[in-house]
Short mmCIF file of C-alpha atoms in Angstrom, two decimals:
data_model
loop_
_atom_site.label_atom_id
_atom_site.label_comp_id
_atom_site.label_asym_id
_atom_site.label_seq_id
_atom_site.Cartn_x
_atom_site.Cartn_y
_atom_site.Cartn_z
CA UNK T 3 0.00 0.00 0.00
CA UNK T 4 3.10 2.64 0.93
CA UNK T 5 4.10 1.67 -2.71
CA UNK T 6 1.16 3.10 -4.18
CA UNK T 7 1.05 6.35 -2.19
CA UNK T 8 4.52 6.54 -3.21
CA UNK T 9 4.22 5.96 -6.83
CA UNK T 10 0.80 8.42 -6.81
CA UNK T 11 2.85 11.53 -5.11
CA UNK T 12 6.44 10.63 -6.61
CA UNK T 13 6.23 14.10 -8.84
CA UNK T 14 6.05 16.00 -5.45
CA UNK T 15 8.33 13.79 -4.13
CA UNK T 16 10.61 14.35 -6.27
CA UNK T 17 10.65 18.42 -7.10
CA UNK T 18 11.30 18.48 -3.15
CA UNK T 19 14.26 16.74 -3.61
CA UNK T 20 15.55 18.31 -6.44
CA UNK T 21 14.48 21.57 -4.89
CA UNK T 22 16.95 21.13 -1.66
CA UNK T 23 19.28 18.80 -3.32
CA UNK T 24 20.03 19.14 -6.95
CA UNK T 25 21.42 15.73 -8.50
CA UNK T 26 21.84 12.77 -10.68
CA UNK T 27 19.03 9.95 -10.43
CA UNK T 28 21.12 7.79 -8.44
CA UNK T 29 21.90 11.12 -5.55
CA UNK T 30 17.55 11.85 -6.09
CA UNK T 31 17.02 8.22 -5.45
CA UNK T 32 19.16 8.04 -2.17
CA UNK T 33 18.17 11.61 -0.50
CA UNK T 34 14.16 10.31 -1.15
CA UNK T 35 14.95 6.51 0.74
CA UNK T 36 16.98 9.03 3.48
CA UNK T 37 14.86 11.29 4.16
CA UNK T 38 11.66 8.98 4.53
CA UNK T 39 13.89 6.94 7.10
CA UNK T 40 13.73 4.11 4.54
CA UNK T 41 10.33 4.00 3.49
CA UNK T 42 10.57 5.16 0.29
CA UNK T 43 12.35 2.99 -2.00
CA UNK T 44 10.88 3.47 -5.66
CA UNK T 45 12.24 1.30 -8.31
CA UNK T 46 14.89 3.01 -10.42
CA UNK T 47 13.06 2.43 -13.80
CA UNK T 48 10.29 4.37 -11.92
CA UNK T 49 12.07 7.13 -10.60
CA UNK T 50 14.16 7.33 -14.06
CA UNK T 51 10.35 7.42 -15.77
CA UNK T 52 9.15 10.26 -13.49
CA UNK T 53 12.40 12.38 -13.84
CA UNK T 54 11.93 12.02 -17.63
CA UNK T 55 8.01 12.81 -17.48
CA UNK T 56 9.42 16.08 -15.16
CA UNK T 57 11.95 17.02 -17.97
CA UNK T 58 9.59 16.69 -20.92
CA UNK T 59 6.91 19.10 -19.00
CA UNK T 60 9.93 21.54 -18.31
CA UNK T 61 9.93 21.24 -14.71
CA UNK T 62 13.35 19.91 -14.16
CA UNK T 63 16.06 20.53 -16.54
CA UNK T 64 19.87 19.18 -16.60
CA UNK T 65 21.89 21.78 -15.44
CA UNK T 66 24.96 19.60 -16.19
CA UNK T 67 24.18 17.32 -19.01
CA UNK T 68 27.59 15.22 -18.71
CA UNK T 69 26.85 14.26 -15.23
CA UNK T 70 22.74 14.23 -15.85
CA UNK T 71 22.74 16.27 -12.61
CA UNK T 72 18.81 17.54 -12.07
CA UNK T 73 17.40 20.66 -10.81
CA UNK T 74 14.24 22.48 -11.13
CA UNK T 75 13.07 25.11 -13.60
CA UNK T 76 10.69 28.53 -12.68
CA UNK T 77 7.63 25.90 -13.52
CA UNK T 78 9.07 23.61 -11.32
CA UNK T 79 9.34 26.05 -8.23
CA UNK T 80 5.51 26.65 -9.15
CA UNK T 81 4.57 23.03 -9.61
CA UNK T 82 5.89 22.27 -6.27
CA UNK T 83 4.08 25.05 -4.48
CA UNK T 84 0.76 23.72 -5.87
CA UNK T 85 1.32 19.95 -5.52
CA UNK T 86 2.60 21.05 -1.64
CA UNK T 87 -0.22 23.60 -1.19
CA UNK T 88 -2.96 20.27 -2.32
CA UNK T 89 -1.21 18.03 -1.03
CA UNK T 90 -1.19 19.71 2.47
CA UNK T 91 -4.88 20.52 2.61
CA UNK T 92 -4.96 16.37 2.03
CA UNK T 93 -3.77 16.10 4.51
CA UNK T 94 -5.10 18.35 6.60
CA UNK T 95 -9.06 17.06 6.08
CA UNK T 96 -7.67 13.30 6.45
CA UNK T 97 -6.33 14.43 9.67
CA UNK T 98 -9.68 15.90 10.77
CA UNK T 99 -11.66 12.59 9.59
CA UNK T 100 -9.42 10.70 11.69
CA UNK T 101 -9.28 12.49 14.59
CA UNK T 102 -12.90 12.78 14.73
CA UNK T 103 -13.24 8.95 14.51
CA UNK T 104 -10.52 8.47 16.65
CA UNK T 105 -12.36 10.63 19.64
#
């Protein structure tokens, strides 16, 4: 099930990453698994997938194409805002169901 959630937010995910810590697939791929503790281990042919589907819709470009090295573009500073902005109101009403139920 963590999978899933993973593979449905991995754009956000990602941009985060690149955001704080410009890299190559391999440094995007360790900062996400360190930075969940662990828990988030996508494949590499998904992660590679996603970064490529991020380049085509200019939100990450290669600032240094010899060592593919990642970071994001003006859209992608604007993507991220909205995916954090949605994804943080998410949260916020699951929060409130649960709590609720939980009382």
């Amino acid at each position: 099930m963590l999978e899933s959630h993973v593979r449905a937010h991995l754009d956000l995910l990602l941009l985060a990453v690149i955001r704080d810590e410009p890299g190559d697939a391999t440094a995007v791929m360790r900062e996400l698994r360190e930075r969940s503790g662990g828990r988030f281990t996508p494949s590499s042919q998904l992660v590679y997938a996603a970064l490529h589907h991020l380049e085509r819709n200019r939100l990450v470009q290669l600032a240094d194409t010899a060592r593919r090295r990642y970071e994001l573009t003006d859209s992608g500073r604007r993507s991220l805002a909205t995916k954090r902005k949605a994804w943080e109101s998410f949260v916020n009403g699951v929060q409130g169901v649960v709590r609720r139920s939980a009382a």
